[in-house]
């Protein structure tokens, strides 16, 4: 049976020319050198059952309780179902303040920090600023590098994407563009951008086919489960599938690096300042910026 997924407005066939499955790294989990080589080769690590599943589900319920208070859930439905009300508004819980302990018990846990310290070979820190997203029906994330949002410290910074629920294809999980860490022309142009300094839209493209047809590679995704983890570097192009359901898709983005390396000051401390210039004035469209860069 042919399985199709949706990215933006485009339907792609699983295991067709444009979309494949993420490769799991559980078989090399105890071999740091193999993990480093896999990330260098594939641009990501996909680890099943990385977190305590029950704790991840508890964190999701903590955010759903907040959304219920905000009136974003469908009345007279079960909290744990996360059914979106008729307004169909997404939500973001971003920053360092007022993050529920249930989330910190997952992404700041001893096991999470221990993994990164083994993987990076030294004492690690995680950004105090956390990014939690509840994606609405029809919502998706366009293709981008994370470096354009947090590139003022070390480039050896890693994103941990945590699905906070079981996420089948139709709920809209993350997708990685294989080989994109080697797109030199994009790295030399878009990859040098800073959204606060340059005030350019952050997404490189909303068209998953354009990237492959122009630069190569292939998208890869999975049907995620609560407890799984996807880890990647600052120059791995990623996006999400489209949420085609009436339920919120919950995920957390958190960042990790060696303590000894420079840190982007926007994302650390008791009250990180976050983005301060990006939307503070006129914003340059990505189309304009790409025309200038010749990409």
PDB file of N, CA, C and O in Angstrom, residues 37 100 217 283:
ATOM      1  N   UNK A  37      30.329   9.719  14.268  1.00  0.00           N
ATOM      2  CA  UNK A  37      30.499   9.436  12.837  1.00  0.00           C
ATOM      3  C   UNK A  37      29.146   9.378  12.136  1.00  0.00           C
ATOM      4  O   UNK A  37      28.989   9.884  11.021  1.00  0.00           O
ATOM      5  N   UNK A 100       7.040  24.267  33.049  1.00  0.00           N
ATOM      6  CA  UNK A 100       6.657  23.312  34.093  1.00  0.00           C
ATOM      7  C   UNK A 100       7.796  22.350  34.429  1.00  0.00           C
ATOM      8  O   UNK A 100       8.595  21.983  33.565  1.00  0.00           O
ATOM      9  N   UNK A 217      19.691  15.692  -2.239  1.00  0.00           N
ATOM     10  CA  UNK A 217      19.223  15.148  -0.968  1.00  0.00           C
ATOM     11  C   UNK A 217      17.874  14.466  -1.084  1.00  0.00           C
ATOM     12  O   UNK A 217      17.330  14.271  -2.173  1.00  0.00           O
ATOM     13  N   UNK A 283      10.998  43.673   7.774  1.00  0.00           N
ATOM     14  CA  UNK A 283      11.675  42.387   7.601  1.00  0.00           C
ATOM     15  C   UNK A 283      11.893  42.112   6.118  1.00  0.00           C
ATOM     16  O   UNK A 283      10.983  42.296   5.308  1.00  0.00           O
TER      17      UNK A 283
END
